[in-house]
Short mmCIF file of C-alpha atoms in Angstrom, two decimals:
data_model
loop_
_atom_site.label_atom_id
_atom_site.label_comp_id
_atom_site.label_asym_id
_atom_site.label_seq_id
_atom_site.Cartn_x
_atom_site.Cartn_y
_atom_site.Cartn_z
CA UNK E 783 -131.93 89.98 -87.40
CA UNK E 784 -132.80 90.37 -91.00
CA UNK E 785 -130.77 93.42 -91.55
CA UNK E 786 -127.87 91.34 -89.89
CA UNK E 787 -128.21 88.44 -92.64
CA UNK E 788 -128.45 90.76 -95.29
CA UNK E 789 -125.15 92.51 -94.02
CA UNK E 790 -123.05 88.87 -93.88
CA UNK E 791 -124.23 88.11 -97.46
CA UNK E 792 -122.80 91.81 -99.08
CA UNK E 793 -119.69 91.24 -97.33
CA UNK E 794 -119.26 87.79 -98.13
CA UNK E 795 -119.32 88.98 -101.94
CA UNK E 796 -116.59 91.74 -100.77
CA UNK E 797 -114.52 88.81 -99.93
CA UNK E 798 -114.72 86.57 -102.91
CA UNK E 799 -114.07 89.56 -105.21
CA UNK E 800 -110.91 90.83 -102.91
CA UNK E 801 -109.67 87.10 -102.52
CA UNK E 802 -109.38 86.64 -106.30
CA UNK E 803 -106.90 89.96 -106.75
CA UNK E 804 -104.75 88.78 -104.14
CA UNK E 805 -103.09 91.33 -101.23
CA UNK E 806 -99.74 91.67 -100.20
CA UNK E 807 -98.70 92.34 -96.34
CA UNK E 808 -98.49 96.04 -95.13
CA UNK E 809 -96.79 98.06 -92.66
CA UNK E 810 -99.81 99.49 -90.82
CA UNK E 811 -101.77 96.18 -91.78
CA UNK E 812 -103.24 94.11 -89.39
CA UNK E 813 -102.65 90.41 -90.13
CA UNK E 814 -105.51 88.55 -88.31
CA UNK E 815 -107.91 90.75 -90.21
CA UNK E 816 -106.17 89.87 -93.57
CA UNK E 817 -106.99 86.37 -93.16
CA UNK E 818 -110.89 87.08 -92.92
CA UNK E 819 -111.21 90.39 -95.08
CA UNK E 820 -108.84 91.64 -97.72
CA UNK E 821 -109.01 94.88 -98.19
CA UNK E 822 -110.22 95.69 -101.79
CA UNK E 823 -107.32 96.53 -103.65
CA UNK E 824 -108.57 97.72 -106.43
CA UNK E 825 -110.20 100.52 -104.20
CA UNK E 826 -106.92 101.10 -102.68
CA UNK E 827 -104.80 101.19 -106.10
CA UNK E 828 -107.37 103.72 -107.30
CA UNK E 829 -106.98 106.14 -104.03
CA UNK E 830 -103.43 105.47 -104.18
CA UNK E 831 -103.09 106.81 -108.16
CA UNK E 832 -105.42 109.57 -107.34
CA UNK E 833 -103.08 110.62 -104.90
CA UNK E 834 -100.36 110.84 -106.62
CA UNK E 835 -102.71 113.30 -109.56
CA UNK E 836 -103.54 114.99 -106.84
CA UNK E 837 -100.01 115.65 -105.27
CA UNK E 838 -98.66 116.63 -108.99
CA UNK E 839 -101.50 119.31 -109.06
CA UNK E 840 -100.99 120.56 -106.11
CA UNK E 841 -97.57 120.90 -106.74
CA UNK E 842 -97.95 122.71 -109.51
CA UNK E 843 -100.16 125.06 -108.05
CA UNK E 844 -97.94 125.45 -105.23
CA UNK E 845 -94.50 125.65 -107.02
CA UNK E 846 -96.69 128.35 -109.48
CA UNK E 847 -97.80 130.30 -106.64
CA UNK E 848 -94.07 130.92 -105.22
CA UNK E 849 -92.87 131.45 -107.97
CA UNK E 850 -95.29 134.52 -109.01
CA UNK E 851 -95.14 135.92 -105.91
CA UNK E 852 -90.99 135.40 -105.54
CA UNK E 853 -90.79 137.60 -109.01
CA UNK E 854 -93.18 139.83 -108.56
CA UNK E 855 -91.39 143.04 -108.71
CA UNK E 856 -92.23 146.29 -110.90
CA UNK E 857 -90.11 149.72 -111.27
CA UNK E 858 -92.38 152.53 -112.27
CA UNK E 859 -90.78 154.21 -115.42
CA UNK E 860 -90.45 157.51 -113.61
CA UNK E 861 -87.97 157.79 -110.80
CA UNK E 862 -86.44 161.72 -108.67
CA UNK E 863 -83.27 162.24 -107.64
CA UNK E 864 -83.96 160.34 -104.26
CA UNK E 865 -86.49 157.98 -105.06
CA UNK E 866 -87.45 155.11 -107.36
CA UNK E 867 -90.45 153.25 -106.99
CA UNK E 868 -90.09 149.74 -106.96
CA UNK E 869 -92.37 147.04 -105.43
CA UNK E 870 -91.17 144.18 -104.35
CA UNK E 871 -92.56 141.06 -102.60
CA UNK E 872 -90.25 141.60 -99.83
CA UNK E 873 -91.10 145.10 -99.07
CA UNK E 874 -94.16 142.87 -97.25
CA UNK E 875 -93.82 141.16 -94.27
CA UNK E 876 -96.32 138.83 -95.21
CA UNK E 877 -95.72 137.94 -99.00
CA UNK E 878 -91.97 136.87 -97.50
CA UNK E 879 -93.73 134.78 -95.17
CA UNK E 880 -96.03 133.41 -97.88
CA UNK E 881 -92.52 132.46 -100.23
CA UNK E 882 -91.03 131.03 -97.55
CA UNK E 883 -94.57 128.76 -96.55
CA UNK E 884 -95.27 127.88 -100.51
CA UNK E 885 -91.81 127.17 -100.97
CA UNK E 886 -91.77 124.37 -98.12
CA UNK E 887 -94.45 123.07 -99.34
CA UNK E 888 -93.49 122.57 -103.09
CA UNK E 889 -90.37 120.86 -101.37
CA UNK E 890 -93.06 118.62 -99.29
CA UNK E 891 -94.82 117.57 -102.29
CA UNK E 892 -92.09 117.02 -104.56
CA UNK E 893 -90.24 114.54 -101.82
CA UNK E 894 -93.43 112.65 -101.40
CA UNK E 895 -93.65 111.91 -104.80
CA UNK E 896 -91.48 108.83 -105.11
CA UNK E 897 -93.54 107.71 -101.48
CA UNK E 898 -96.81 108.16 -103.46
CA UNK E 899 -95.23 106.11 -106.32
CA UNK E 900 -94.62 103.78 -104.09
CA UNK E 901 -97.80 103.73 -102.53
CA UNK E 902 -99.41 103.16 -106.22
CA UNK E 903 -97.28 100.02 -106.41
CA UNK E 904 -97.92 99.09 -102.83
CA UNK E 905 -100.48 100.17 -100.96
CA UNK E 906 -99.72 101.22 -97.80
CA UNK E 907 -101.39 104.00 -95.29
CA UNK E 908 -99.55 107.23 -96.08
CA UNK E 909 -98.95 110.06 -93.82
CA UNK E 910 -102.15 112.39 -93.60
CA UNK E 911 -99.98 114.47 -90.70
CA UNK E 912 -97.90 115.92 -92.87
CA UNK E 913 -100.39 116.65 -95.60
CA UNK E 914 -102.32 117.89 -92.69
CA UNK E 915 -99.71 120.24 -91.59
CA UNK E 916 -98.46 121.35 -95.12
CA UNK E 917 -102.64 122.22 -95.73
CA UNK E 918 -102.97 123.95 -92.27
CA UNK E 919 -99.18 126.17 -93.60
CA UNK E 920 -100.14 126.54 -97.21
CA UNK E 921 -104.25 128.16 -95.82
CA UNK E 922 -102.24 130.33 -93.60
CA UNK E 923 -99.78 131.81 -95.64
CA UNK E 924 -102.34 132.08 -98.78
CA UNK E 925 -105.79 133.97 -96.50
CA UNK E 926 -102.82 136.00 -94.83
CA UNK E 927 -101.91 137.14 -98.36
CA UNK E 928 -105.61 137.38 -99.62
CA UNK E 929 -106.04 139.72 -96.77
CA UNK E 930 -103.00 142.05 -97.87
CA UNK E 931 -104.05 141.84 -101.55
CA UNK E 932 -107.51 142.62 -101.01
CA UNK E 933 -105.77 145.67 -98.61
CA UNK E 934 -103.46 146.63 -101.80
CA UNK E 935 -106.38 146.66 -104.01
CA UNK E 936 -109.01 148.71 -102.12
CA UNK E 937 -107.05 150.10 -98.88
CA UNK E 938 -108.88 151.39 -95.65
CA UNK E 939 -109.73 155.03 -95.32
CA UNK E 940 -110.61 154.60 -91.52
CA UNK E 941 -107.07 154.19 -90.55
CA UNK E 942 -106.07 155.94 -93.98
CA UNK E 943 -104.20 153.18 -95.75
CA UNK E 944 -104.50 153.90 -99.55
CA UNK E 945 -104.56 151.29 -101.61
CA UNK E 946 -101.20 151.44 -104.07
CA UNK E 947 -102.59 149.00 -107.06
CA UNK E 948 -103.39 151.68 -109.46
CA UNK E 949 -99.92 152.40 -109.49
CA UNK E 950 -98.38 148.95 -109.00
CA UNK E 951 -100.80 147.17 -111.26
CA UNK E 952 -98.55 144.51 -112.77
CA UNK E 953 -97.24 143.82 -108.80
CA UNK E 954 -100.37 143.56 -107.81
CA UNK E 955 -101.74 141.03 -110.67
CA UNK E 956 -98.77 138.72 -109.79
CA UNK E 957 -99.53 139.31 -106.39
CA UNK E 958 -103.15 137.84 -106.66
CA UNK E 959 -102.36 135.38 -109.00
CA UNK E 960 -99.94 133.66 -106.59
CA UNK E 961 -102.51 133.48 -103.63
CA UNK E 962 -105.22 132.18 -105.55
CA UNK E 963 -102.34 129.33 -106.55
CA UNK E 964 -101.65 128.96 -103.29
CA UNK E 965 -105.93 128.80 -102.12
CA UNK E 966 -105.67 126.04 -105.29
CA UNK E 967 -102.91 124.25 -103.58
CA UNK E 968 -104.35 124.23 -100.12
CA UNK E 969 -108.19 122.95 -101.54
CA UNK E 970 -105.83 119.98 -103.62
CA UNK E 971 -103.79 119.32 -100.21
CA UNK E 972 -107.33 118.81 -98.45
CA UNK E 973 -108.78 116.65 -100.81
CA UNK E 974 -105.62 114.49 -100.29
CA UNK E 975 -106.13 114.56 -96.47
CA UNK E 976 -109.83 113.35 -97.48
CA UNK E 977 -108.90 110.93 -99.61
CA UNK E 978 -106.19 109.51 -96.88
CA UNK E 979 -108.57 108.98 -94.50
CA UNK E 980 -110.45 107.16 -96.97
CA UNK E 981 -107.48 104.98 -97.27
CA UNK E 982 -106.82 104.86 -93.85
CA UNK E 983 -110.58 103.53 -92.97
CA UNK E 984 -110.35 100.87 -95.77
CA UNK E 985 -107.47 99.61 -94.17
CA UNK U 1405 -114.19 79.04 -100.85
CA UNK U 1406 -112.62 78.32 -97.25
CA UNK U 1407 -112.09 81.75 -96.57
CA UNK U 1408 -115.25 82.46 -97.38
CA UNK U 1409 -117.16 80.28 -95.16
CA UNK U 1410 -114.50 81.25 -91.97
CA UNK U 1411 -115.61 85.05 -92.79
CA UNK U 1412 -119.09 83.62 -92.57
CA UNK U 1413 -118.68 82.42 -89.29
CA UNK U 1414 -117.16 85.59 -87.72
CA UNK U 1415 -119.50 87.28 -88.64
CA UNK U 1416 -122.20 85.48 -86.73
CA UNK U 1417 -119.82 85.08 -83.96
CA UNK U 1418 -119.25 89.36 -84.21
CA UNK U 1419 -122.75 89.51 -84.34
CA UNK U 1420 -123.48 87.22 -81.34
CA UNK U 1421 -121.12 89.56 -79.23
CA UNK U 1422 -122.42 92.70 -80.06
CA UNK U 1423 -126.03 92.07 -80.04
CA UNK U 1424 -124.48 90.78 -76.40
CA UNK U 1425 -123.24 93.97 -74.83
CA UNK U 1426 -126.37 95.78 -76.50
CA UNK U 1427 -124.15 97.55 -79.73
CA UNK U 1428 -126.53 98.62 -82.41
CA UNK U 1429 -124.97 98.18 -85.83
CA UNK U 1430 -122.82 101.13 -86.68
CA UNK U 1431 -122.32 103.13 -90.14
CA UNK U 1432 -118.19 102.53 -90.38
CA UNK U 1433 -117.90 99.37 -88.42
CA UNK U 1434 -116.38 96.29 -90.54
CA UNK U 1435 -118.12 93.25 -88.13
CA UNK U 1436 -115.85 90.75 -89.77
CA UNK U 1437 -112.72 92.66 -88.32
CA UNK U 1438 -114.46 92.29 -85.32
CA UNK U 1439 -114.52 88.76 -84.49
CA UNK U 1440 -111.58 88.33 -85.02
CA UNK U 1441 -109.50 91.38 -83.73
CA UNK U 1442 -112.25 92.76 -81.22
CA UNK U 1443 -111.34 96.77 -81.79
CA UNK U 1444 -109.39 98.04 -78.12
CA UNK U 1445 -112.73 99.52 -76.52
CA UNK U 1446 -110.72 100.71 -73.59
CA UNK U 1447 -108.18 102.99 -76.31
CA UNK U 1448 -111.01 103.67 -78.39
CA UNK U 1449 -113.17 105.23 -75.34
CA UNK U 1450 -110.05 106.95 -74.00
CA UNK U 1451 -109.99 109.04 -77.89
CA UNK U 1452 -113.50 109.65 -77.17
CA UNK U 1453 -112.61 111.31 -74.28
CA UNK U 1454 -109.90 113.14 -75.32
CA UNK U 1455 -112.29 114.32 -78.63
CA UNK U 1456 -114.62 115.61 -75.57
CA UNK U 1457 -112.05 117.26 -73.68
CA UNK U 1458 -110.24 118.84 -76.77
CA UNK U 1459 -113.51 119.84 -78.43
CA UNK U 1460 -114.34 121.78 -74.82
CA UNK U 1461 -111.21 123.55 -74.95
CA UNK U 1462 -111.58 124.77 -78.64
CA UNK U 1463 -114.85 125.88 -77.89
CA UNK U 1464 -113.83 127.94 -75.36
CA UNK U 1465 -110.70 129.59 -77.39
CA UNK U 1466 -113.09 129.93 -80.32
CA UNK U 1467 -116.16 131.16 -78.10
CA UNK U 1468 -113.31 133.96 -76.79
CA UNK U 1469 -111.72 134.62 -79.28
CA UNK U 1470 -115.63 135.50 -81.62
CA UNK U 1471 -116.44 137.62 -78.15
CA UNK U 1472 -112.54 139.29 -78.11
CA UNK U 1473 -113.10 140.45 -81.18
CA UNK U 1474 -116.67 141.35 -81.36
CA UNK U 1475 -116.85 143.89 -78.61
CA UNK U 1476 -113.17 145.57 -79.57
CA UNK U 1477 -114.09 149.00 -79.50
CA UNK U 1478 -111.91 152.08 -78.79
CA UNK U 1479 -113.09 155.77 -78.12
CA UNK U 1480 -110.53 158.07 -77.92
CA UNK U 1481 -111.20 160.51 -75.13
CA UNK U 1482 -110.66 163.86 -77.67
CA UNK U 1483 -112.35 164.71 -81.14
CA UNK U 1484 -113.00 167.10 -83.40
CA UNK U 1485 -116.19 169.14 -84.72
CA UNK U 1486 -116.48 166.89 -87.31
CA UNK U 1487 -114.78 163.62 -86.55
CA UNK U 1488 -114.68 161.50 -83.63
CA UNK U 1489 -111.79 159.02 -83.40
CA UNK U 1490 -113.12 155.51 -82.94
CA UNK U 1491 -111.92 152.02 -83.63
CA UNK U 1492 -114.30 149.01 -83.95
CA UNK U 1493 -113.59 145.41 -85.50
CA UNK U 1494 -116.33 146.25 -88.23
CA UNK U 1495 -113.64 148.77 -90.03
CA UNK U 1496 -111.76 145.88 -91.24
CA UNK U 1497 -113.07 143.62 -93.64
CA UNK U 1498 -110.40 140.99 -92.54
CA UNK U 1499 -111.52 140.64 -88.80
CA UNK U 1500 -115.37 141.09 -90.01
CA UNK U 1501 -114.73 137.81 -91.46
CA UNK U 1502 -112.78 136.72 -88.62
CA UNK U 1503 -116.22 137.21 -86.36
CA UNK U 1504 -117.99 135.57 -88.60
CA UNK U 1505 -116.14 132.88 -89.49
CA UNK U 1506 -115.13 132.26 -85.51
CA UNK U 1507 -118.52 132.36 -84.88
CA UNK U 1508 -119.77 129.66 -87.68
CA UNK U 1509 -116.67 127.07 -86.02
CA UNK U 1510 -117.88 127.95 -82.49
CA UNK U 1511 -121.87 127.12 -83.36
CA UNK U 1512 -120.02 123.55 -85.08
CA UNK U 1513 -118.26 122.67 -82.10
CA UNK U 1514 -121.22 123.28 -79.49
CA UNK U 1515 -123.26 121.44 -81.80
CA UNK U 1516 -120.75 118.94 -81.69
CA UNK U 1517 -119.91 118.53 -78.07
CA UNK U 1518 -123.36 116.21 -77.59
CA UNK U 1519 -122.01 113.90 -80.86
CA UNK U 1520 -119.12 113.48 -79.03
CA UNK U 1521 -120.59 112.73 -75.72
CA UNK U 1522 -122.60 109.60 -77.64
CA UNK U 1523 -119.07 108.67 -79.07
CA UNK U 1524 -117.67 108.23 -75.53
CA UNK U 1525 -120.88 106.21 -74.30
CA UNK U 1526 -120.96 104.12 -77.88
CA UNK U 1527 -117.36 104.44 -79.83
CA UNK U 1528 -118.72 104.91 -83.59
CA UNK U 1529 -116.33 107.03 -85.81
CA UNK U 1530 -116.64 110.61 -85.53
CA UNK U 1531 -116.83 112.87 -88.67
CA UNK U 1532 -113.23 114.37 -89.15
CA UNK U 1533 -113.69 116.15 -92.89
CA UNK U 1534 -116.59 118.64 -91.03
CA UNK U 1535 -113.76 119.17 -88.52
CA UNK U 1536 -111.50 120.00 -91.58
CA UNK U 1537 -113.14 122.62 -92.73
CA UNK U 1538 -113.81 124.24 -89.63
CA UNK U 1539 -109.43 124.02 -89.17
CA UNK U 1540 -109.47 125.25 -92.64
CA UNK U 1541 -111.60 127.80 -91.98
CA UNK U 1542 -110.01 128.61 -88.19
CA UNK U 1543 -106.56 128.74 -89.96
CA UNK U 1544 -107.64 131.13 -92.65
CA UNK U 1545 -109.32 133.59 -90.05
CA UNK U 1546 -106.64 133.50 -87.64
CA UNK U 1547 -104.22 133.87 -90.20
CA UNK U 1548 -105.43 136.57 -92.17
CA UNK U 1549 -106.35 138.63 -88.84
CA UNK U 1550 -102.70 138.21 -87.56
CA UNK U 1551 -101.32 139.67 -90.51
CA UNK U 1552 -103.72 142.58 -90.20
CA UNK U 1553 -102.60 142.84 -86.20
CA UNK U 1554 -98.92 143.04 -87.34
CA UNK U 1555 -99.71 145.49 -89.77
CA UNK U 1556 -101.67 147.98 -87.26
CA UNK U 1557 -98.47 147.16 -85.04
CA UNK U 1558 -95.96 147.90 -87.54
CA UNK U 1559 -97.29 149.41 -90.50
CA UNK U 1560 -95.43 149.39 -93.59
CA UNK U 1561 -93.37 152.20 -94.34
CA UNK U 1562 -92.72 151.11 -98.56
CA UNK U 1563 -96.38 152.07 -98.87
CA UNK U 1564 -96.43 154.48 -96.40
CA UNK U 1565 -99.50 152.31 -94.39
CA UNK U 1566 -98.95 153.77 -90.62
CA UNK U 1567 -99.34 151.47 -87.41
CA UNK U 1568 -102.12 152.75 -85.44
CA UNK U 1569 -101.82 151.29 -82.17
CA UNK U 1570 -100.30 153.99 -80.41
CA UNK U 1571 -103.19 155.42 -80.74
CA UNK U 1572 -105.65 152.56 -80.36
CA UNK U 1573 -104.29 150.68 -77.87
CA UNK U 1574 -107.00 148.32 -75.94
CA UNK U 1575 -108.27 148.03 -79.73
CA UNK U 1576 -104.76 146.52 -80.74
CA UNK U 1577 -104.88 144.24 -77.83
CA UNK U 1578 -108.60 143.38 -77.93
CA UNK U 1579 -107.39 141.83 -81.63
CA UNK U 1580 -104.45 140.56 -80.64
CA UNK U 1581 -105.98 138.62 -78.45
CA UNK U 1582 -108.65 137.32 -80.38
CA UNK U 1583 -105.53 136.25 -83.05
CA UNK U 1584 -104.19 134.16 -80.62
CA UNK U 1585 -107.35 132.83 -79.55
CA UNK U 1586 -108.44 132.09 -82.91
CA UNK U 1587 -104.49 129.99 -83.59
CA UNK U 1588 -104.94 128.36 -79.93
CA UNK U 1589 -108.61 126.56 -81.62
CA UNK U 1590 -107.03 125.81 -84.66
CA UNK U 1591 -104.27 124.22 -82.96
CA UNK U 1592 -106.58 122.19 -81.11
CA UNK U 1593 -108.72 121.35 -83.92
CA UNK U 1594 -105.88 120.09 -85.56
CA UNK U 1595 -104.95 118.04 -82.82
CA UNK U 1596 -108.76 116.87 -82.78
CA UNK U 1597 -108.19 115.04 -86.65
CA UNK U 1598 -105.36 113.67 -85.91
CA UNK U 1599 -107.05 111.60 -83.02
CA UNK U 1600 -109.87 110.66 -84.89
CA UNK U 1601 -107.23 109.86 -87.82
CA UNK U 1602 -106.35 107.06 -85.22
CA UNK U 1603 -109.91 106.03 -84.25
CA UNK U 1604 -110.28 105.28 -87.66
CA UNK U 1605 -107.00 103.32 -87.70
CA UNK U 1606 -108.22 101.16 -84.75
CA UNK U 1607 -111.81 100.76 -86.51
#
């Protein structure tokens, strides 16, 4: 039972340092355990605050991302009577899908703001099933772009798709520059689920 | 120092109890918590189960979904001196990663399935960021590969891309099915953090 003793006496120093901050009650915070082991706030504030960085990044990347690929749009300078050659975002299935994704999530991340604010002033367990579901939306929407860009940029000659970024250069710059926002987005959204559960085992 | 000494003493009690039902000391298991608030074993070996069962079942969409995909292959019956009209997964880039990275999450989960059968016989928290990563990486595939499937469906007349699965039929469907496969384990992986989101809750 050595390794037992040796266990009481770090945890008993956990206490005495907790103890001395002081902890105010939670929501998901069970009461009997407060009484023997407050959690260590200071570890808590510090998750809390790095969630919120986090949440700002991500939403930068995010709102960045769908905003790129919402404007990106380029007219070739040489048009015939019956055509003009335009691309557009929306002439693809999937970069609509990817405005409409990025753009829900930007919305996400901006509402939970104020709750991460919140959670900096008070700790309390945050949501990692929403982050969780935002991450799972913004991976989906950003490798389901990758996939078209990298299509755009090289094409397929076994089912003779050509690839249309030598003429569509600046669509195509936009294009990639939003998806690897949004593959920036998703990594920060992860990292926040990460951190959560880090938060959600100190409890 | 009351609280303190009290902590003190649950922990020897905690100990007492454990060393009781033959427990050896586990990596995210807070003993003082257990003393007084003795963790549900009952709900706690119910998740377990559930991890087991849900783990299964992703393996299986995964395991399909890697084989779906790997053996789609499509001769047409006519050809030409010079050509010979075949489809196989390996002339996409998109659903070469799709194999591969199917086949790295189904290797994780059947490596996982005996962790998780130790979980159910002794509840100790489960990893869920490894699990992340193989969602993450699930997600991406899936996704990327659907929007490759809607493309061969559809095609895209703005850059003149044309659908080829008039042509390649059991090809098309081979993928498709493999797509939804691929979003069934993701699903299910998904639903796999979230439960052991709660078994860290009740920790």
């Amino acid at each position: 039972m050595a390794t037992d003793k040796s266990g009481e006496i770090a945890i008993n120093m956990a206490e005495t340092k907790a103890s001395a901050k002081g902890t105010a009650p939670l929501l998901n915070y069970s009461k009997a355990v407060a009484a023997v082991e407050p959690p260590n706030r200071g570890a808590k504030k510090g998750l809390a605050v790095g969630d919120f960085v986090l949440r700002l990044c991500a939403l930068g990347a995010a709102l960045g991302a769908t905003v790129a690929m919402g404007t990106a749009d380029q007219l070739l300078p040489f048009f015939t009577q019956f055509l003009q050659f335009e691309a557009q975002y929306d002439d693809f299935d999937t970069f609509r899908f990817f405005v409409m994704a990025l753009g829900i999530v930007s919305c996400y991340l901006l509402l939970s703001l104020p709750l991460s604010i919140i959670c900096i002033i008070r700790p309390l367990a945050t949501m990692p099933r929403l982050s969780l579901m935002m991450a799972a939306l913004t991976i989906a929407a950003g490798s389901a772009s990758a996939s078209m860009v990298y299509l755009a940029h090289n094409g397929n000659d076994d089912v003779n798709w050509l690839p249309f970024c030598q003429q569509f250069g600046d669509f195509c710059q936009s294009a990639s520059g939003a998806v690897i926002g949004s593959l920036l987005a998703a990594a920060l959204l992860l990292i926040i689920i990460i951190l959560s559960a880090f938060a959600l085992k100190r409890n």
